[in-house]
CSV table of N, CA and C in Angstrom, one decimal:
chain,number,residue,atom,x,y,z
A,217,GLU,N,-28.4,28.2,7.7
A,217,GLU,CA,-28.2,26.7,8.0
A,217,GLU,C,-27.1,26.3,8.5
A,218,VAL,N,-27.3,25.7,9.6
A,218,VAL,CA,-25.7,25.2,10.5
A,218,VAL,C,-25.1,24.2,9.8
A,219,GLN,N,-24.1,24.3,9.2
A,219,GLN,CA,-22.9,23.3,8.8
A,219,GLN,C,-22.2,22.5,9.4
A,220,LEU,N,-21.4,21.5,9.8
A,220,LEU,CA,-20.2,21.3,10.1
A,220,LEU,C,-19.6,20.2,9.2
A,221,VAL,N,-18.3,20.5,8.9
A,221,VAL,CA,-18.0,19.5,7.9
A,221,VAL,C,-16.9,19.1,8.3
A,222,GLU,N,-16.5,17.8,8.6
A,222,GLU,CA,-15.4,17.4,9.0
A,222,GLU,C,-14.4,16.9,8.0
A,223,SER,N,-13.0,16.9,8.0
A,223,SER,CA,-12.1,16.5,6.8
A,223,SER,C,-11.0,15.7,7.7
A,224,GLY,N,-10.0,15.1,7.1
A,224,GLY,CA,-8.9,14.7,7.8
A,224,GLY,C,-8.4,13.4,7.5
A,225,GLY,N,-9.7,12.7,7.9
A,225,GLY,CA,-9.7,11.2,8.3
A,225,GLY,C,-8.8,10.6,7.2
A,226,ASP,N,-8.3,9.7,7.4
A,226,ASP,CA,-7.2,8.5,6.8
A,226,ASP,C,-6.7,7.5,7.5
A,227,LEU,N,-6.2,6.3,6.6
A,227,LEU,CA,-5.9,5.3,7.1
A,227,LEU,C,-4.5,5.6,7.4
A,228,VAL,N,-3.8,5.1,8.5
A,228,VAL,CA,-2.7,5.4,9.0
A,228,VAL,C,-1.9,4.1,9.7
A,229,GLN,N,-0.7,4.1,9.9
A,229,GLN,CA,-0.2,3.3,11.0
A,229,GLN,C,0.0,3.3,11.9
A,230,ALA,N,-0.1,2.4,13.3
A,230,ALA,CA,0.1,3.1,14.5
A,230,ALA,C,0.9,3.6,14.9
A,231,GLY,N,1.1,4.8,15.4
A,231,GLY,CA,2.2,5.6,16.1
A,231,GLY,C,2.1,6.6,15.0
A,232,GLY,N,1.5,6.7,13.8
A,232,GLY,CA,1.4,8.0,13.3
A,232,GLY,C,0.6,9.2,13.8
A,233,SER,N,0.5,10.1,13.0
A,233,SER,CA,-0.7,11.2,13.4
A,233,SER,C,-1.6,11.6,12.5
A,234,LEU,N,-2.6,12.3,12.8
A,234,LEU,CA,-3.6,12.8,11.9
A,234,LEU,C,-4.1,14.2,12.3
A,235,ARG,N,-4.8,15.1,11.8
A,235,ARG,CA,-5.4,16.1,12.0
A,235,ARG,C,-6.8,16.1,11.2
A,236,LEU,N,-7.5,16.5,12.3
A,236,LEU,CA,-9.0,16.5,11.7
A,236,LEU,C,-9.1,17.9,12.2
A,237,SER,N,-10.0,18.1,10.9
A,237,SER,CA,-10.9,19.9,10.9
A,237,SER,C,-12.3,19.8,10.7
A,238,CYS,N,-12.7,20.7,11.6
A,238,CYS,CA,-14.1,20.5,11.6
A,238,CYS,C,-14.5,21.7,11.1
A,239,ALA,N,-14.9,22.3,10.1
A,239,ALA,CA,-15.3,23.6,9.4
A,239,ALA,C,-16.8,24.0,9.5
A,240,ALA,N,-16.8,25.0,10.1
A,240,ALA,CA,-18.5,25.3,10.7
A,240,ALA,C,-18.8,26.3,10.0
A,241,SER,N,-20.4,26.5,9.5
A,241,SER,CA,-20.8,27.4,8.7
A,241,SER,C,-22.2,27.7,9.4
A,242,GLY,N,-22.6,29.0,9.3
A,242,GLY,CA,-24.2,29.3,9.9
A,242,GLY,C,-23.7,29.6,11.5
A,243,LEU,N,-22.7,29.0,12.2
A,243,LEU,CA,-22.7,29.6,13.5
A,243,LEU,C,-21.1,30.0,13.6
A,244,THR,N,-20.9,30.7,14.9
A,244,THR,CA,-19.8,31.1,15.2
A,244,THR,C,-19.2,29.9,16.3
A,245,VAL,N,-18.2,29.4,15.9
A,245,VAL,CA,-17.5,28.5,16.8
A,245,VAL,C,-17.1,28.9,18.3
A,246,ASP,N,-17.1,30.5,18.0
A,246,ASP,CA,-16.6,31.1,19.3
A,246,ASP,C,-17.6,30.9,20.6
A,247,ASP,N,-19.0,31.2,20.1
A,247,ASP,CA,-20.3,30.9,20.9
A,247,ASP,C,-20.9,29.6,21.2
A,248,TYR,N,-20.5,28.5,21.0
A,248,TYR,CA,-20.5,27.4,21.2
A,248,TYR,C,-19.4,26.5,21.8
A,249,VAL,N,-19.7,25.2,22.3
A,249,VAL,CA,-18.9,24.5,22.6
A,249,VAL,C,-18.8,23.3,21.5
A,250,ILE,N,-17.6,22.8,20.9
A,250,ILE,CA,-17.5,22.3,20.1
A,250,ILE,C,-16.6,21.0,20.7
A,251,GLY,N,-17.5,19.9,20.1
A,251,GLY,CA,-16.8,18.3,20.6
A,251,GLY,C,-16.4,17.5,19.4
A,252,TRP,N,-15.9,16.8,19.7
A,252,TRP,CA,-15.2,15.7,18.8
A,252,TRP,C,-15.8,14.5,19.5
A,253,PHE,N,-16.6,13.8,18.8
A,253,PHE,CA,-16.8,11.9,19.3
A,253,PHE,C,-16.4,11.1,18.1
A,254,ARG,N,-16.5,10.0,18.7
A,254,ARG,CA,-16.1,8.9,17.7
A,254,ARG,C,-16.8,7.7,18.1
A,255,GLN,N,-17.1,6.8,16.9
A,255,GLN,CA,-18.2,5.8,17.1
A,255,GLN,C,-17.1,4.6,16.2
A,256,ALA,N,-17.1,3.7,17.0
A,256,ALA,CA,-16.4,2.4,16.1
A,256,ALA,C,-17.3,1.3,16.1
A,257,PRO,N,-17.2,0.4,15.2
A,257,PRO,CA,-18.0,-0.5,14.6
A,257,PRO,C,-18.7,-1.5,15.9
A,258,GLY,N,-19.7,-1.3,15.9
A,258,GLY,CA,-20.6,-2.3,17.2
A,258,GLY,C,-20.3,-1.4,18.8
A,259,LYS,N,-19.6,-0.2,18.7
A,259,LYS,CA,-19.6,0.3,20.2
A,259,LYS,C,-20.7,1.4,20.0
A,260,GLU,N,-20.8,1.8,21.1
A,260,GLU,CA,-21.5,3.1,21.9
A,260,GLU,C,-20.6,4.5,21.0
A,261,ARG,N,-21.2,5.9,20.7
A,261,ARG,CA,-21.0,6.8,20.6
A,261,ARG,C,-20.0,7.3,21.9
A,262,GLU,N,-18.6,8.1,21.9
A,262,GLU,CA,-18.1,8.0,22.6
A,262,GLU,C,-17.4,9.7,22.6
A,263,GLY,N,-17.6,10.2,23.4
A,263,GLY,CA,-17.2,11.9,23.6
A,263,GLY,C,-15.4,11.6,23.8
A,264,VAL,N,-14.7,12.5,23.0
A,264,VAL,CA,-13.3,12.1,22.8
A,264,VAL,C,-12.6,13.7,23.1
A,265,SER,N,-13.1,14.7,23.1
A,265,SER,CA,-12.8,15.8,23.4
A,265,SER,C,-13.6,17.3,22.9
A,266,THR,N,-13.5,18.0,24.0
A,266,THR,CA,-14.3,19.6,23.3
A,266,THR,C,-13.3,20.6,24.1
A,267,ILE,N,-13.9,22.0,23.2
A,267,ILE,CA,-13.3,22.9,23.2
A,267,ILE,C,-14.4,24.2,23.6
A,268,SER,N,-14.2,25.0,24.5
A,268,SER,CA,-15.0,26.1,24.6
A,268,SER,C,-14.0,27.6,24.4
A,269,SER,N,-14.2,27.7,22.9
A,269,SER,CA,-13.3,29.0,22.9
A,269,SER,C,-13.5,30.2,23.7
A,270,SER,N,-14.5,30.2,24.1
A,270,SER,CA,-15.2,31.7,25.1
A,270,SER,C,-13.8,31.7,26.3
A,271,ASP,N,-13.9,30.8,27.1
A,271,ASP,CA,-12.9,30.7,28.0
A,271,ASP,C,-11.9,29.6,27.7
A,272,GLY,N,-11.6,29.1,27.0
A,272,GLY,CA,-10.4,28.5,26.6
A,272,GLY,C,-10.4,27.0,27.3
A,273,SER,N,-11.3,26.6,27.8
A,273,SER,CA,-11.5,25.3,28.4
A,273,SER,C,-11.6,24.2,27.7
A,274,THR,N,-10.9,23.2,27.8
A,274,THR,CA,-10.9,21.9,27.1
A,274,THR,C,-10.9,20.6,28.0
A,275,TYR,N,-11.3,19.6,27.2
A,275,TYR,CA,-11.6,18.0,28.0
A,275,TYR,C,-11.3,17.2,27.2
A,276,TYR,N,-10.5,16.4,27.8
A,276,TYR,CA,-10.0,15.2,27.3
A,276,TYR,C,-10.2,13.8,27.8
A,277,ALA,N,-11.1,12.8,27.0
A,277,ALA,CA,-11.2,11.5,27.6
A,277,ALA,C,-9.8,11.2,27.7
A,278,ASP,N,-10.1,10.0,28.7
A,278,ASP,CA,-8.5,9.4,29.5
A,278,ASP,C,-8.2,8.4,28.4
A,279,LEU,N,-8.7,8.1,27.3
A,279,LEU,CA,-8.1,7.1,26.6
A,279,LEU,C,-7.6,8.2,25.4
A,280,VAL,N,-7.3,9.3,25.5
A,280,VAL,CA,-6.7,10.4,24.9
A,280,VAL,C,-5.8,11.0,25.0
A,281,LYS,N,-5.8,11.3,26.5
A,281,LYS,CA,-5.2,12.4,26.9
A,281,LYS,C,-3.8,12.2,26.8
A,282,GLY,N,-3.0,13.1,26.4
A,282,GLY,CA,-1.6,13.1,26.2
A,282,GLY,C,-1.1,13.1,24.8
A,283,ARG,N,-2.2,12.5,23.8
A,283,ARG,CA,-2.2,12.1,22.3
A,283,ARG,C,-2.8,13.0,21.7
A,284,PHE,N,-4.3,13.3,22.2
A,284,PHE,CA,-4.7,14.3,21.6
A,284,PHE,C,-5.2,15.8,22.0
A,285,THR,N,-5.0,16.6,20.8
A,285,THR,CA,-5.2,18.3,21.1
A,285,THR,C,-6.2,18.5,20.5
A,286,ILE,N,-7.1,19.5,20.9
A,286,ILE,CA,-8.3,20.0,20.4
A,286,ILE,C,-7.4,21.6,20.5
A,287,SER,N,-7.8,22.4,19.3
A,287,SER,CA,-7.7,23.6,19.3
A,287,SER,C,-8.5,24.4,18.3
A,288,SER,N,-8.5,25.6,17.9
A,288,SER,CA,-9.8,26.4,17.6
A,288,SER,C,-8.9,27.3,16.8
A,289,ASP,N,-9.7,27.8,15.5
A,289,ASP,CA,-9.4,28.7,15.1
A,289,ASP,C,-10.4,29.7,14.5
A,290,ASN,N,-10.9,30.7,15.5
A,290,ASN,CA,-11.8,31.5,15.4
A,290,ASN,C,-11.9,32.5,13.9
A,291,ALA,N,-10.9,32.8,13.3
A,291,ALA,CA,-11.0,33.4,12.1
A,291,ALA,C,-11.2,32.6,10.9
A,292,LYS,N,-10.9,31.2,11.2
A,292,LYS,CA,-11.2,30.6,9.8
A,292,LYS,C,-12.8,29.6,10.5
A,293,ASN,N,-13.1,29.7,11.4
A,293,ASN,CA,-14.5,29.3,12.2
A,293,ASN,C,-14.4,27.8,12.3
A,294,THR,N,-13.1,27.3,12.4
A,294,THR,CA,-12.7,26.0,12.3
A,294,THR,C,-11.9,25.5,13.6
A,295,VAL,N,-12.2,24.1,14.1
A,295,VAL,CA,-11.8,23.5,15.2
A,295,VAL,C,-11.1,22.1,14.6
A,296,TYR,N,-10.0,21.8,15.3
A,296,TYR,CA,-9.1,21.1,14.6
A,296,TYR,C,-8.9,19.7,16.0
A,297,LEU,N,-8.2,18.7,15.6
A,297,LEU,CA,-8.2,17.8,16.5
A,297,LEU,C,-7.0,17.2,16.1
A,298,GLN,N,-5.7,17.5,16.6
A,298,GLN,CA,-4.4,17.1,16.2
A,298,GLN,C,-4.3,15.4,17.1
A,299,MET,N,-4.2,14.4,16.5
A,299,MET,CA,-4.2,12.8,16.8
A,299,MET,C,-2.9,12.2,16.6
A,300,ASN,N,-1.9,12.4,17.6
A,300,ASN,CA,-0.8,11.8,17.9
A,300,ASN,C,-0.5,10.3,18.4
A,301,SER,N,0.5,9.8,18.3
A,301,SER,CA,0.7,8.1,18.5
A,301,SER,C,-0.8,7.4,18.8
A,302,LEU,N,-1.3,7.4,17.3
A,302,LEU,CA,-2.7,6.7,17.0
A,302,LEU,C,-2.2,5.3,17.3
A,303,LYS,N,-3.4,4.7,17.7
A,303,LYS,CA,-3.4,2.8,18.2
A,303,LYS,C,-4.6,2.6,17.4
A,304,PRO,N,-4.5,1.0,17.4
A,304,PRO,CA,-5.4,0.6,16.3
A,304,PRO,C,-7.0,0.9,17.3
A,305,GLU,N,-6.9,0.9,18.6
A,305,GLU,CA,-8.3,1.1,18.9
A,305,GLU,C,-8.9,2.6,18.7
A,306,ASP,N,-8.1,3.2,18.1
A,306,ASP,CA,-8.6,4.8,17.6
A,306,ASP,C,-9.5,4.5,16.4
A,307,THR,N,-9.2,3.6,15.8
A,307,THR,CA,-10.1,3.6,14.8
A,307,THR,C,-11.8,3.6,15.0
A,308,ALA,N,-12.2,4.5,14.4
A,308,ALA,CA,-13.5,4.9,14.0
A,308,ALA,C,-14.0,5.9,13.4
A,309,VAL,N,-15.3,6.3,13.1
A,309,VAL,CA,-15.6,7.4,12.4
A,309,VAL,C,-16.0,8.3,13.4
A,310,TYR,N,-14.7,9.6,13.2
A,310,TYR,CA,-14.9,10.6,14.3
A,310,TYR,C,-15.9,12.0,13.4
A,311,TYR,N,-16.8,12.3,14.4
A,311,TYR,CA,-17.9,13.1,14.2
A,311,TYR,C,-17.2,14.9,15.0
A,312,CYS,N,-17.6,16.0,14.2
A,312,CYS,CA,-17.6,17.0,15.7
A,312,CYS,C,-19.1,17.7,15.2
A,313,ALA,N,-19.4,18.0,16.7
A,313,ALA,CA,-20.5,18.4,17.1
A,313,ALA,C,-20.7,20.1,18.0
A,314,ALA,N,-21.4,20.6,17.6
A,314,ALA,CA,-21.5,21.7,18.5
A,314,ALA,C,-22.6,22.1,19.3
A,315,ASP,N,-22.5,22.7,20.6
A,315,ASP,CA,-23.8,22.6,21.3
A,315,ASP,C,-23.4,24.2,22.0
A,316,PRO,N,-24.7,24.9,22.5
A,316,PRO,CA,-24.3,26.0,23.3
A,316,PRO,C,-23.7,25.7,24.7
A,317,PHE,N,-24.4,24.4,25.1
A,317,PHE,CA,-23.6,23.9,26.7
A,317,PHE,C,-22.7,23.1,26.8
A,318,GLY,N,-22.8,21.8,25.9
A,318,GLY,CA,-21.4,21.1,25.3
A,318,GLY,C,-21.4,20.0,26.8
A,319,LEU,N,-22.6,19.5,27.3
A,319,LEU,CA,-22.4,18.6,28.1
A,319,LEU,C,-22.3,17.1,27.5
A,320,LEU,N,-21.6,16.3,27.8
A,320,LEU,CA,-21.1,15.3,26.9
A,320,LEU,C,-22.6,13.9,27.5
A,321,SER,N,-23.1,14.4,28.2
A,321,SER,CA,-24.2,13.6,28.8
A,321,SER,C,-25.6,14.0,27.8
A,322,SER,N,-25.5,15.2,27.3
A,322,SER,CA,-27.0,15.4,26.7
A,322,SER,C,-27.0,15.6,25.1
A,323,THR,N,-27.9,15.9,24.4
A,323,THR,CA,-27.9,15.9,23.1
A,323,THR,C,-27.6,17.1,22.3
A,324,TRP,N,-26.4,17.1,21.5
A,324,TRP,CA,-26.0,18.3,21.0
A,324,TRP,C,-26.6,18.5,20.1
A,325,ASN,N,-26.9,19.7,19.5
A,325,ASN,CA,-27.7,20.4,18.8
A,325,ASN,C,-27.4,20.2,17.5
A,326,TYR,N,-25.8,20.1,16.7
A,326,TYR,CA,-25.6,20.3,15.6
A,326,TYR,C,-24.5,19.2,15.3
A,327,TRP,N,-24.4,18.3,14.5
A,327,TRP,CA,-23.6,17.2,13.8
A,327,TRP,C,-23.1,17.4,12.5
A,328,GLY,N,-21.9,16.9,12.7
A,328,GLY,CA,-21.1,16.9,11.0
A,328,GLY,C,-21.3,15.5,10.4
A,329,GLN,N,-21.0,14.9,9.2
A,329,GLN,CA,-21.4,14.1,8.8
A,329,GLN,C,-20.2,13.0,9.1
A,330,GLY,N,-19.3,13.1,9.6
A,330,GLY,CA,-18.2,12.4,9.9
A,330,GLY,C,-17.0,12.2,9.1
A,331,THR,N,-15.8,11.8,9.7
A,331,THR,CA,-14.9,11.2,9.1
A,331,THR,C,-14.1,10.3,9.4
A,332,GLN,N,-14.0,9.5,8.8
A,332,GLN,CA,-13.2,8.1,8.7
A,332,GLN,C,-11.7,7.8,9.8
A,333,VAL,N,-11.3,7.3,10.4
A,333,VAL,CA,-10.0,7.2,10.5
A,333,VAL,C,-9.5,5.7,11.1
A,334,THR,N,-8.9,5.3,10.4
A,334,THR,CA,-8.2,3.8,10.7
A,334,THR,C,-7.3,3.6,10.8
A,335,VAL,N,-6.4,2.9,11.5
A,335,VAL,CA,-5.5,2.8,12.0
A,335,VAL,C,-5.0,1.7,12.4
A,336,SER,N,-3.9,1.1,11.4
A,336,SER,CA,-3.2,-0.4,11.2
A,336,SER,C,-2.1,-0.4,12.1
A,337,SER,N,-2.5,-1.4,12.3
A,337,SER,CA,-1.3,-2.3,13.5
A,337,SER,C,-0.3,-2.7,12.6
């Protein structure tokens, strides 16, 4: 059974930092594209960042470029999202997901349960 478990969400002041973790079991992160998505109340889910450990390629949405960094620890089978210079508009439930192809426009195979990030002004 595949499980993706997010952790690290918290309440933080604007300008602060958080590191989210996505611990995978039942699959090897090196064999998948792992993505971070977020959904704020009343808004559609949006792709934030993806990583393909097999070739090291990464993607960042324009809204987070330069502030967020995605990384992978294959030994721990875990993907991280380091979030710096947080803004109130980053407030959302953050989900990690895994997919063999990792196209943001497609439906991803596996999803975690989400972790809440709240940024106060």
